[in-house]
């Protein structure tokens, strides 16, 4: 079912500072900040030869990453995103296996303009999993 690793996401309190670390200290190619109000985050993507890093900063009230950052003020790996060929078929198969799909199960459009879903970390080795339609 899961295919390519699309990105690894790191939640941070200060997006500009984290972007500078990747751009200046690690010499990586970074995007401009991309506000994602429907997801409650602002993101920056770091393009690597074989995948991406997604830096996430909370945006607005009730950001889904706020609590994560309360527990990890320095930031940390927040989720991994795998590509799937058919996100609705993947969702239905996962639900049939008893996995928890977050939200009402309707994919939202993610930062790449593709449908995305999230799976509960408690069902996936303590790791928040994002699925993105390839
Ligand atoms: C623009 C889209 C972009 C893209 O790539 O396209 C994105 O990636 S948007 C990313 C931000 N959006 C989301 O993360 C949406 C899905 N996330 C959620 O719905 C919540 O974050 C949730 C339900 C995973 C966690 O909710 P909350 O932070 O309120 O904490 P809880 O106390 O409810 O957590 C329950 C339980 O899970 C543990 N937990 C929480 N977050 C993570 C995590 N990132 N990785 C691993 N484990 C996590 C938390 O510690 C709790 O465990 P417990 O043992 O009960 O303490
Ligand atoms: Co993501």
PDB file of C-alpha atoms and ligand atoms in Angstrom:
ATOM      1  CA  UNK A   1       0.000   0.000   0.000  1.00  0.00           C
ATOM      2  CA  UNK A   2       2.442   2.749   1.053  1.00  0.00           C
ATOM      3  CA  UNK A   3       4.954   3.918  -1.511  1.00  0.00           C
ATOM      4  CA  UNK A   4       7.608   6.652  -1.547  1.00  0.00           C
ATOM      5  CA  UNK A   5       8.519   8.643   1.546  1.00  0.00           C
ATOM      6  CA  UNK A   6       7.169  12.043   0.522  1.00  0.00           C
ATOM      7  CA  UNK A   7       8.437  13.980   3.550  1.00  0.00           C
ATOM      8  CA  UNK A   8       9.495  13.925   7.168  1.00  0.00           C
ATOM      9  CA  UNK A   9       7.939  16.784   9.161  1.00  0.00           C
ATOM     10  CA  UNK A  10       9.635  18.639  11.993  1.00  0.00           C
ATOM     11  CA  UNK A  11       7.526  20.885  14.252  1.00  0.00           C
ATOM     12  CA  UNK A  12       9.240  24.049  15.456  1.00  0.00           C
ATOM     13  CA  UNK A  13       8.277  27.153  17.402  1.00  0.00           C
ATOM     14  CA  UNK A  14      10.332  29.494  15.223  1.00  0.00           C
ATOM     15  CA  UNK A  15      10.063  28.706  11.512  1.00  0.00           C
ATOM     16  CA  UNK A  16      12.496  31.432  10.417  1.00  0.00           C
ATOM     17  CA  UNK A  17      15.197  30.202  12.796  1.00  0.00           C
ATOM     18  CA  UNK A  18      14.711  26.577  11.754  1.00  0.00           C
ATOM     19  CA  UNK A  19      14.770  27.545   8.080  1.00  0.00           C
ATOM     20  CA  UNK A  20      18.074  29.372   8.646  1.00  0.00           C
ATOM     21  CA  UNK A  21      19.572  26.249  10.245  1.00  0.00           C
ATOM     22  CA  UNK A  22      18.719  24.168   7.184  1.00  0.00           C
ATOM     23  CA  UNK A  23      19.615  26.886   4.650  1.00  0.00           C
ATOM     24  CA  UNK A  24      22.750  28.337   6.235  1.00  0.00           C
ATOM     25  CA  UNK A  25      24.158  25.644   8.522  1.00  0.00           C
ATOM     26  CA  UNK A  26      23.180  22.617   6.463  1.00  0.00           C
ATOM     27  CA  UNK A  27      23.348  24.309   3.060  1.00  0.00           C
ATOM     28  CA  UNK A  28      19.960  23.020   1.973  1.00  0.00           C
ATOM     29  CA  UNK A  29      17.506  24.418  -0.568  1.00  0.00           C
ATOM     30  CA  UNK A  30      14.460  25.856   1.228  1.00  0.00           C
ATOM     31  CA  UNK A  31      11.130  27.292   0.077  1.00  0.00           C
ATOM     32  CA  UNK A  32       9.532  30.505   1.267  1.00  0.00           C
ATOM     33  CA  UNK A  33       7.065  30.076   4.149  1.00  0.00           C
ATOM     34  CA  UNK A  34       3.764  28.619   2.924  1.00  0.00           C
ATOM     35  CA  UNK A  35       0.793  29.509   5.181  1.00  0.00           C
ATOM     36  CA  UNK A  36      -1.689  26.604   5.394  1.00  0.00           C
ATOM     37  CA  UNK A  37      -4.585  28.124   7.376  1.00  0.00           C
ATOM     38  CA  UNK A  38      -6.894  25.152   6.886  1.00  0.00           C
ATOM     39  CA  UNK A  39      -4.262  22.995   8.585  1.00  0.00           C
ATOM     40  CA  UNK A  40      -3.314  25.480  11.331  1.00  0.00           C
ATOM     41  CA  UNK A  41       0.347  25.596  10.296  1.00  0.00           C
ATOM     42  CA  UNK A  42       2.850  27.530   8.215  1.00  0.00           C
ATOM     43  CA  UNK A  43       5.277  25.240   6.394  1.00  0.00           C
ATOM     44  CA  UNK A  44       8.675  25.462   4.720  1.00  0.00           C
ATOM     45  CA  UNK A  45       9.862  22.596   2.536  1.00  0.00           C
ATOM     46  CA  UNK A  46      13.500  21.564   2.294  1.00  0.00           C
ATOM     47  CA  UNK A  47      14.158  19.754  -0.964  1.00  0.00           C
ATOM     48  CA  UNK A  48      16.579  16.835  -0.715  1.00  0.00           C
ATOM     49  CA  UNK A  49      17.722  14.545  -3.534  1.00  0.00           C
ATOM     50  CA  UNK A  50      15.520  11.683  -2.345  1.00  0.00           C
ATOM     51  CA  UNK A  51      12.722  13.243  -0.233  1.00  0.00           C
ATOM     52  CA  UNK A  52      11.708  16.438   1.577  1.00  0.00           C
ATOM     53  CA  UNK A  53      11.788  17.836   5.074  1.00  0.00           C
ATOM     54  CA  UNK A  54       8.701  19.795   6.070  1.00  0.00           C
ATOM     55  CA  UNK A  55       9.208  22.416   8.788  1.00  0.00           C
ATOM     56  CA  UNK A  56       5.943  23.210  10.597  1.00  0.00           C
ATOM     57  CA  UNK A  57       5.131  26.244  12.759  1.00  0.00           C
ATOM     58  CA  UNK A  58       1.774  26.647  14.543  1.00  0.00           C
ATOM     59  CA  UNK A  59      -0.605  29.092  12.843  1.00  0.00           C
ATOM     60  CA  UNK A  60      -3.566  30.680  14.617  1.00  0.00           C
ATOM     61  CA  UNK A  61      -5.564  29.360  17.547  1.00  0.00           C
ATOM     62  CA  UNK A  62      -6.026  25.637  18.008  1.00  0.00           C
ATOM     63  CA  UNK A  63      -3.138  24.532  15.805  1.00  0.00           C
ATOM     64  CA  UNK A  64      -2.913  20.711  15.847  1.00  0.00           C
ATOM     65  CA  UNK A  65       0.816  20.972  16.591  1.00  0.00           C
ATOM     66  CA  UNK A  66       0.526  23.348  19.565  1.00  0.00           C
ATOM     67  CA  UNK A  67       0.310  20.592  22.169  1.00  0.00           C
ATOM     68  CA  UNK A  68       3.211  18.721  20.563  1.00  0.00           C
ATOM     69  CA  UNK A  69       5.400  21.815  20.982  1.00  0.00           C
ATOM     70  CA  UNK A  70       4.299  22.298  24.582  1.00  0.00           C
ATOM     71  CA  UNK A  71       5.771  18.875  25.260  1.00  0.00           C
ATOM     72  CA  UNK A  72       8.801  19.454  23.008  1.00  0.00           C
ATOM     73  CA  UNK A  73       9.689  23.179  23.134  1.00  0.00           C
ATOM     74  CA  UNK A  74      12.860  22.676  21.088  1.00  0.00           C
ATOM     75  CA  UNK A  75      10.803  21.030  18.364  1.00  0.00           C
ATOM     76  CA  UNK A  76      11.008  17.502  17.035  1.00  0.00           C
ATOM     77  CA  UNK A  77      10.014  15.041  14.377  1.00  0.00           C
ATOM     78  CA  UNK A  78       6.243  15.384  14.090  1.00  0.00           C
ATOM     79  CA  UNK A  79       5.157  12.990  11.318  1.00  0.00           C
ATOM     80  CA  UNK A  80       6.189  11.001   8.302  1.00  0.00           C
ATOM     81  CA  UNK A  81       4.306  11.211   5.011  1.00  0.00           C
ATOM     82  CA  UNK A  82       4.016   8.234   2.677  1.00  0.00           C
ATOM     83  CA  UNK A  83       2.573   8.365  -0.819  1.00  0.00           C
ATOM     84  CA  UNK A  84      -0.294   6.053  -1.780  1.00  0.00           C
ATOM     85  CA  UNK A  85      -1.728   5.409  -5.239  1.00  0.00           C
ATOM     86  CA  UNK A  86      -5.352   5.649  -4.108  1.00  0.00           C
ATOM     87  CA  UNK A  87      -5.937   7.483  -0.828  1.00  0.00           C
ATOM     88  CA  UNK A  88      -9.609   6.520  -0.550  1.00  0.00           C
ATOM     89  CA  UNK A  89      -8.869   2.833  -1.099  1.00  0.00           C
ATOM     90  CA  UNK A  90      -6.021   3.073   1.413  1.00  0.00           C
ATOM     91  CA  UNK A  91      -8.315   4.788   3.927  1.00  0.00           C
ATOM     92  CA  UNK A  92     -11.024   2.161   3.556  1.00  0.00           C
ATOM     93  CA  UNK A  93      -8.512  -0.701   3.851  1.00  0.00           C
ATOM     94  CA  UNK A  94      -6.941   0.824   6.957  1.00  0.00           C
ATOM     95  CA  UNK A  95     -10.320   1.441   8.601  1.00  0.00           C
ATOM     96  CA  UNK A  96     -11.335  -2.144   7.796  1.00  0.00           C
ATOM     97  CA  UNK A  97      -8.196  -3.236   9.660  1.00  0.00           C
ATOM     98  CA  UNK A  98      -9.238  -1.162  12.668  1.00  0.00           C
ATOM     99  CA  UNK A  99      -6.761   1.665  12.229  1.00  0.00           C
ATOM    100  CA  UNK A 100      -7.886   5.132  13.320  1.00  0.00           C
ATOM    101  CA  UNK A 101      -8.072   7.680  10.501  1.00  0.00           C
ATOM    102  CA  UNK A 102      -8.058  11.166  12.039  1.00  0.00           C
ATOM    103  CA  UNK A 103     -10.811  13.685  11.405  1.00  0.00           C
ATOM    104  CA  UNK A 104     -13.960  12.576   9.613  1.00  0.00           C
ATOM    105  CA  UNK A 105     -11.979  10.505   7.109  1.00  0.00           C
ATOM    106  CA  UNK A 106     -12.430  12.995   4.296  1.00  0.00           C
ATOM    107  CA  UNK A 107      -9.038  13.826   2.756  1.00  0.00           C
ATOM    108  CA  UNK A 108      -7.989  17.486   2.917  1.00  0.00           C
ATOM    109  CA  UNK A 109      -5.808  19.156   0.308  1.00  0.00           C
ATOM    110  CA  UNK A 110      -2.264  19.295   1.670  1.00  0.00           C
ATOM    111  CA  UNK A 111       0.689  21.589   1.031  1.00  0.00           C
ATOM    112  CA  UNK A 112       1.414  19.903  -2.324  1.00  0.00           C
ATOM    113  CA  UNK A 113      -2.138  20.393  -3.572  1.00  0.00           C
ATOM    114  CA  UNK A 114      -2.833  16.684  -3.173  1.00  0.00           C
ATOM    115  CA  UNK A 115      -5.364  14.934  -0.877  1.00  0.00           C
ATOM    116  CA  UNK A 116      -3.915  13.951   2.500  1.00  0.00           C
ATOM    117  CA  UNK A 117      -5.083  11.970   5.520  1.00  0.00           C
ATOM    118  CA  UNK A 118      -3.558  11.356   8.960  1.00  0.00           C
ATOM    119  CA  UNK A 119      -3.467   8.102  10.936  1.00  0.00           C
ATOM    120  CA  UNK A 120      -3.391   7.966  14.713  1.00  0.00           C
ATOM    121  CA  UNK A 121       0.143   7.620  16.152  1.00  0.00           C
ATOM    122  CA  UNK A 122      -1.014   5.056  18.683  1.00  0.00           C
ATOM    123  CA  UNK A 123      -1.766   2.636  15.835  1.00  0.00           C
ATOM    124  CA  UNK A 124       1.544   3.145  14.008  1.00  0.00           C
ATOM    125  CA  UNK A 125       4.453   2.591  16.368  1.00  0.00           C
ATOM    126  CA  UNK A 126       3.975   5.904  18.176  1.00  0.00           C
ATOM    127  CA  UNK A 127       4.398   7.791  14.910  1.00  0.00           C
ATOM    128  CA  UNK A 128       1.900  10.158  13.336  1.00  0.00           C
ATOM    129  CA  UNK A 129       1.509   8.979   9.735  1.00  0.00           C
ATOM    130  CA  UNK A 130       0.335  11.175   6.893  1.00  0.00           C
ATOM    131  CA  UNK A 131      -0.782   9.649   3.600  1.00  0.00           C
ATOM    132  CA  UNK A 132      -0.619  11.743   0.435  1.00  0.00           C
ATOM    133  CA  UNK A 133      -2.206  10.809  -2.866  1.00  0.00           C
ATOM    134  CA  UNK A 134       0.693  10.207  -5.286  1.00  0.00           C
TER     135      UNK A 134
HETATM  136  C1  LIG B   1      -0.355  21.567   5.226  1.00  0.00           C
HETATM  137  C2  LIG B   1      -0.531  20.123   5.394  1.00  0.00           C
HETATM  138  C3  LIG B   1       0.800  19.524   5.726  1.00  0.00           C
HETATM  139  C4  LIG B   1       1.146  18.552   4.603  1.00  0.00           C
HETATM  140  O1  LIG B   1       2.124  17.809   4.745  1.00  0.00           O
HETATM  141  O2  LIG B   1       0.458  18.601   3.564  1.00  0.00           O
HETATM  142  C5  LIG B   1       0.794  18.843   7.072  1.00  0.00           C
HETATM  143  O3  LIG B   1       1.511  17.908   7.317  1.00  0.00           O
HETATM  144  S1  LIG B   1      -0.266  19.526   8.263  1.00  0.00           S
HETATM  145  C6  LIG B   1       0.416  18.845   9.817  1.00  0.00           C
HETATM  146  C7  LIG B   1      -0.383  19.306  10.992  1.00  0.00           C
HETATM  147  N1  LIG B   1      -1.652  18.609  11.064  1.00  0.00           N
HETATM  148  C8  LIG B   1      -1.795  17.482  11.780  1.00  0.00           C
HETATM  149  O4  LIG B   1      -0.891  17.022  12.448  1.00  0.00           O
HETATM  150  C9  LIG B   1      -3.163  16.835  11.722  1.00  0.00           C
HETATM  151  C10 LIG B   1      -3.167  15.484  12.419  1.00  0.00           C
HETATM  152  N2  LIG B   1      -2.812  15.631  13.828  1.00  0.00           N
HETATM  153  C11 LIG B   1      -3.766  15.594  14.815  1.00  0.00           C
HETATM  154  O5  LIG B   1      -4.955  15.442  14.584  1.00  0.00           O
HETATM  155  C12 LIG B   1      -3.244  15.747  16.236  1.00  0.00           C
HETATM  156  O6  LIG B   1      -1.957  16.303  16.205  1.00  0.00           O
HETATM  157  C13 LIG B   1      -3.159  14.383  16.995  1.00  0.00           C
HETATM  158  C14 LIG B   1      -4.557  13.769  17.121  1.00  0.00           C
HETATM  159  C15 LIG B   1      -2.222  13.431  16.305  1.00  0.00           C
HETATM  160  C16 LIG B   1      -2.608  14.654  18.380  1.00  0.00           C
HETATM  161  O7  LIG B   1      -3.471  15.547  19.029  1.00  0.00           O
HETATM  162  P1  LIG B   1      -2.916  16.376  20.302  1.00  0.00           P
HETATM  163  O8  LIG B   1      -1.635  17.038  19.943  1.00  0.00           O
HETATM  164  O9  LIG B   1      -4.041  17.215  20.771  1.00  0.00           O
HETATM  165  O10 LIG B   1      -2.486  15.397  21.429  1.00  0.00           O
HETATM  166  P2  LIG B   1      -3.263  14.230  22.112  1.00  0.00           P
HETATM  167  O11 LIG B   1      -3.043  14.358  23.555  1.00  0.00           O
HETATM  168  O12 LIG B   1      -4.665  14.076  21.613  1.00  0.00           O
HETATM  169  O13 LIG B   1      -2.410  12.977  21.575  1.00  0.00           O
HETATM  170  C17 LIG B   1      -2.863  11.670  21.774  1.00  0.00           C
HETATM  171  C18 LIG B   1      -1.619  10.827  21.965  1.00  0.00           C
HETATM  172  O14 LIG B   1      -0.823  10.886  20.761  1.00  0.00           O
HETATM  173  C19 LIG B   1       0.467  11.383  21.089  1.00  0.00           C
HETATM  174  N3  LIG B   1       0.880  12.248  19.992  1.00  0.00           N
HETATM  175  C20 LIG B   1       0.396  13.456  19.678  1.00  0.00           C
HETATM  176  N4  LIG B   1       1.005  13.961  18.585  1.00  0.00           N
HETATM  177  C21 LIG B   1       1.929  13.042  18.225  1.00  0.00           C
HETATM  178  C22 LIG B   1       2.902  12.971  17.198  1.00  0.00           C
HETATM  179  N5  LIG B   1       3.056  13.968  16.311  1.00  0.00           N
HETATM  180  N6  LIG B   1       3.687  11.874  17.112  1.00  0.00           N
HETATM  181  C23 LIG B   1       3.541  10.871  18.010  1.00  0.00           C
HETATM  182  N7  LIG B   1       2.647  10.854  19.033  1.00  0.00           N
HETATM  183  C24 LIG B   1       1.850  11.946  19.115  1.00  0.00           C
HETATM  184  C25 LIG B   1       0.341  12.140  22.370  1.00  0.00           C
HETATM  185  O15 LIG B   1       1.570  12.141  23.061  1.00  0.00           O
HETATM  186  C26 LIG B   1      -0.714  11.321  23.076  1.00  0.00           C
HETATM  187  O16 LIG B   1      -0.095  10.189  23.612  1.00  0.00           O
HETATM  188  P3  LIG B   1      -0.243   9.893  25.197  1.00  0.00           P
HETATM  189  O17 LIG B   1       0.553   8.646  25.425  1.00  0.00           O
HETATM  190  O18 LIG B   1      -1.734   9.740  25.431  1.00  0.00           O
HETATM  191  O19 LIG B   1       0.318  11.113  25.868  1.00  0.00           O
HETATM  192 CO1  LIG B   2       3.011  16.783   6.281  1.00  0.00          CO
END
